[in-house]
Short mmCIF file of C-alpha atoms and ligand atoms in Angstrom, two decimals:
data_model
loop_
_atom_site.label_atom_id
_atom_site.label_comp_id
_atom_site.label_asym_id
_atom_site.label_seq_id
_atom_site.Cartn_x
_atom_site.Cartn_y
_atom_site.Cartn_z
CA UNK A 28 103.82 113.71 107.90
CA UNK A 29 101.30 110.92 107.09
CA UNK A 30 102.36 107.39 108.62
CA UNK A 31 103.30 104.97 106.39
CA UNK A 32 100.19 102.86 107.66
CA UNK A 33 97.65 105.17 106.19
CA UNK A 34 99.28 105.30 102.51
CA UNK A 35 99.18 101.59 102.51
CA UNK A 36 95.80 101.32 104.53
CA UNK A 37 94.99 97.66 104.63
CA UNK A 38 97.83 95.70 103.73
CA UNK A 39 98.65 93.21 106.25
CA UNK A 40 102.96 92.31 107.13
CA UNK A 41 103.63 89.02 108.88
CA UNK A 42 106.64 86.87 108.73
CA UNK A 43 109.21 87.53 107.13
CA UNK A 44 112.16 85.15 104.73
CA UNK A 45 113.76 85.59 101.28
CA UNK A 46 112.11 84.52 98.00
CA UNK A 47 113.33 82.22 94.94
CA UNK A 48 112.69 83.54 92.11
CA UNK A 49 110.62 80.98 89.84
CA UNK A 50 111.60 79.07 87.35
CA UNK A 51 110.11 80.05 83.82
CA UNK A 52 108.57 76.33 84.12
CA UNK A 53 107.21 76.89 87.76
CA UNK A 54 103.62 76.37 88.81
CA UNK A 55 101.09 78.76 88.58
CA UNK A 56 100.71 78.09 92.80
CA UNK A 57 104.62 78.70 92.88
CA UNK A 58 104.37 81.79 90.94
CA UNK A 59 101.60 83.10 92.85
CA UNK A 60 103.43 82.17 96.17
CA UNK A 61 106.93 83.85 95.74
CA UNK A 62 104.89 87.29 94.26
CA UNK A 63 103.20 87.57 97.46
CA UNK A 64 106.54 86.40 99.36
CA UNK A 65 108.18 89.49 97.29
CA UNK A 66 105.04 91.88 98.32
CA UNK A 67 104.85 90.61 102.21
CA UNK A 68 108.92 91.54 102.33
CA UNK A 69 108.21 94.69 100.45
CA UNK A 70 105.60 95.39 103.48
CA UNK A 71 107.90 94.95 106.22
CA UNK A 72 110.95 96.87 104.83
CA UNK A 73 108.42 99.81 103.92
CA UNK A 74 107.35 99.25 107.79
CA UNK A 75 111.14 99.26 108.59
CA UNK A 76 111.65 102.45 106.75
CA UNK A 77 108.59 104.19 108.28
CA UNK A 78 109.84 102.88 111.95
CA UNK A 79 113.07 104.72 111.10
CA UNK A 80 111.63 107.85 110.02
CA UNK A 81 109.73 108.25 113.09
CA UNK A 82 113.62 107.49 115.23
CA UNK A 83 114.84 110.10 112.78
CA UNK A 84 116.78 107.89 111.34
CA UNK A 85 119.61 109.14 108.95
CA UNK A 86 119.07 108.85 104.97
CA UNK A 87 122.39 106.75 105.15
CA UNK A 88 120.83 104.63 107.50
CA UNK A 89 118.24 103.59 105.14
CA UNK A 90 120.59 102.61 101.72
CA UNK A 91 120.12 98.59 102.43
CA UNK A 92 116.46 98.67 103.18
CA UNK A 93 115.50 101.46 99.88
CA UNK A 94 117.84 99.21 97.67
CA UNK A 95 116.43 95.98 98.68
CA UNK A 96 112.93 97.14 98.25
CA UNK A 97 113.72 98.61 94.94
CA UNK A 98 115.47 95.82 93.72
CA UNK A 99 111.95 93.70 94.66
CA UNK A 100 110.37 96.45 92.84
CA UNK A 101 111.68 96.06 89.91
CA UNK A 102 110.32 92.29 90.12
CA UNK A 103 106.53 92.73 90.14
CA UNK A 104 106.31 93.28 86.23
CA UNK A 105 106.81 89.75 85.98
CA UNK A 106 105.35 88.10 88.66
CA UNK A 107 101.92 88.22 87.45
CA UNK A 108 102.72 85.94 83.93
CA UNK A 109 99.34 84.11 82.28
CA UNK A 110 97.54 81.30 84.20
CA UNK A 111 98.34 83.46 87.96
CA UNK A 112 94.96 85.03 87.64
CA UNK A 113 93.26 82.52 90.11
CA UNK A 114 94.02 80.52 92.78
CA UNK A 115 95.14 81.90 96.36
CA UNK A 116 95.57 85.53 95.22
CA UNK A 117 94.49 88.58 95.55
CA UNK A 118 95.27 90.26 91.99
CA UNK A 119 92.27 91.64 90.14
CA UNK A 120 91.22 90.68 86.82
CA UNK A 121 92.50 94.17 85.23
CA UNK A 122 96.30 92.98 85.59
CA UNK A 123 95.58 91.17 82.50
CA UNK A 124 92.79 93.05 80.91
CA UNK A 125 94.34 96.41 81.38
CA UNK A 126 98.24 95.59 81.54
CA UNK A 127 99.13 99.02 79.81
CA UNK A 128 97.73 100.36 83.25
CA UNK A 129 99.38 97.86 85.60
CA UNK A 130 102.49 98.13 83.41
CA UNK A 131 102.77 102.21 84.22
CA UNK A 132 101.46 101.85 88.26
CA UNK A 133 104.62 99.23 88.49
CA UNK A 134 106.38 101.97 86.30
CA UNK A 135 105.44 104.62 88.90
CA UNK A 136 106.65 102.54 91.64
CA UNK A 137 110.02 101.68 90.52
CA UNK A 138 110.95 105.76 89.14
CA UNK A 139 109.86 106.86 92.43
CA UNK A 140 112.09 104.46 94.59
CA UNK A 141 114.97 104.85 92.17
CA UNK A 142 114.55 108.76 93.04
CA UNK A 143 114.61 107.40 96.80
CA UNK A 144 117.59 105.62 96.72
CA UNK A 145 119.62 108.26 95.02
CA UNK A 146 118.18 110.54 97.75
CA UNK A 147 119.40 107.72 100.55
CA UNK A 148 123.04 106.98 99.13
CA UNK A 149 123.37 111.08 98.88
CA UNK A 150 122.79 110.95 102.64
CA UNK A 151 120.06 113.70 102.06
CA UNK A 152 117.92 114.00 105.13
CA UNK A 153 115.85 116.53 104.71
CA UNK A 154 114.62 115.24 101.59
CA UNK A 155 114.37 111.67 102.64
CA UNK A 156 111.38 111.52 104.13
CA UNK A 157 108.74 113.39 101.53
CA UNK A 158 110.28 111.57 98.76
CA UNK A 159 109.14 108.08 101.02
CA UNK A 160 105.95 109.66 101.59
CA UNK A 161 105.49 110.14 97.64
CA UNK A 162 107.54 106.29 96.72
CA UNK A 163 104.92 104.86 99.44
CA UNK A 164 102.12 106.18 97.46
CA UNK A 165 102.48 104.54 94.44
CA UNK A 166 101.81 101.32 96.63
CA UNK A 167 98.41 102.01 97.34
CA UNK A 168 97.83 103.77 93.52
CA UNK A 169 98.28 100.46 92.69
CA UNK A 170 96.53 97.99 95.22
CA UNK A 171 93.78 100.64 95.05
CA UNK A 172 93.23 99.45 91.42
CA UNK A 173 94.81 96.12 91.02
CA UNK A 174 94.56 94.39 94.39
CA UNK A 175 90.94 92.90 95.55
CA UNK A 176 90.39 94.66 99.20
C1 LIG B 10 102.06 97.73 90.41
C2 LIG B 10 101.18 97.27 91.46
C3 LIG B 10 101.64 97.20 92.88
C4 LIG B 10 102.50 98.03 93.54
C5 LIG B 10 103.18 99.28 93.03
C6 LIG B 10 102.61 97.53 94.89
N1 LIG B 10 101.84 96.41 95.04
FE1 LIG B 10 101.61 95.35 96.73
N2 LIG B 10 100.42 94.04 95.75
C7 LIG B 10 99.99 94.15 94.46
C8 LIG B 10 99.12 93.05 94.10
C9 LIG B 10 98.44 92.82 92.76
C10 LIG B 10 99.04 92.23 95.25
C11 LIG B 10 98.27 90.92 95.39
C12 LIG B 10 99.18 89.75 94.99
C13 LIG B 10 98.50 88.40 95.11
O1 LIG B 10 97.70 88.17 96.06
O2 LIG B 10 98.76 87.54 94.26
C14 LIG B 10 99.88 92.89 96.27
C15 LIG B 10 100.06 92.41 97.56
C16 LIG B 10 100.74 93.07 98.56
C17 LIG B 10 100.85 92.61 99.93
C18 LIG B 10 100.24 91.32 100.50
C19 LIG B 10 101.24 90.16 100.33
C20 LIG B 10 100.64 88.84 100.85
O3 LIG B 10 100.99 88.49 102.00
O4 LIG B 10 99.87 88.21 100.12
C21 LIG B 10 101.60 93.53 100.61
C22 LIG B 10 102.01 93.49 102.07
C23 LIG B 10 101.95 94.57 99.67
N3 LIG B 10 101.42 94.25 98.43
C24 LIG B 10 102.70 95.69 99.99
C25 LIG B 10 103.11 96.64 99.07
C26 LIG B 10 103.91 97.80 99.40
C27 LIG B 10 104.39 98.17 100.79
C28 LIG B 10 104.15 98.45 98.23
C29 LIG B 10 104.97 99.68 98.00
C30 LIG B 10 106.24 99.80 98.67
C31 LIG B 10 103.45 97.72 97.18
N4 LIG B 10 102.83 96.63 97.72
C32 LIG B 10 103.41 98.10 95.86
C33 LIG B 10 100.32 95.16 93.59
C34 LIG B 10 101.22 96.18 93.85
#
């Protein structure tokens, strides 16, 4: 199977910490700074998940770490709001010229860890790991268009 590292080649996890999510009224910096707080966290629980695959890990073993990283997945739709398009980010211009297409990557994203959780709270094993290898995916579908290298 295909390590989680090559699926999400590039991405860099440090740190770690809960986010806030912002106020309607927030700053553009504050917006910008909890969405890449929500992606870092996303990063390490996706490394967590890998890490567990590889100490064959049960499905059951995994429920906290799929559902928090689904429930963060269900956050990026919104974390990329008008005036976030510059400052100390990496999101491409297309977010907001081509939202349709960043809309159904996030889309993606979400359907295929829903799939993974139901898989995880089933306590399927066997099926556990290629649906993780097809959830991770959709990560770099989207950095691939959306994300500046
Ligand atoms: C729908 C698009 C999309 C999906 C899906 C997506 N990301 Fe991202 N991700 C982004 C964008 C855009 C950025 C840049 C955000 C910024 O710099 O403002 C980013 C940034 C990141 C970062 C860097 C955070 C930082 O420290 O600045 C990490 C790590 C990351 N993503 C991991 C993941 C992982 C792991 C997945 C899948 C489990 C994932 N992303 C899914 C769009 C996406």
């Amino acid at each position: 199977m295909k390590r989680f590292a090559l699926l999400v080649a590039g991405v860099l996890i440090a740190g770690s910490g809960l986010l806030a999510w912002p106020a309607s009224s927030a700053e553009p910096a504050d917006i910008i700074a909890a969405r890449r707080a929500n992606q870092k966290r996303v990063g390490e629980i996706a490394k967590s998940i890998d890490a567990g695959l590889l100490n064959k890990s049960s499905a059951a073993a995994m429920v906290d770490l799929v559902k928090e990283l689904d429930d963060r997945a269900k956050l990026i739709k919104g974390y990329f709001p008008e005036g976030t398009q510059t400052g100390d980010t990496k999101a491409r211009p297309e977010i907001w010229t081509d939202r349709a297409g960043f809309n159904a990557a996030a889309d993606a994203y979400v359907a295929e860890f829903d799939k993974l959780l139901v898989i995880a709270q089933a306590g399927d094993t066997a099926a556990f790991g290629p649906q993780f290898e097809k959830a991770a995916s959709t990560c770099g579908a989207c950095h691939r268009q959306f994300r500046q290298r």
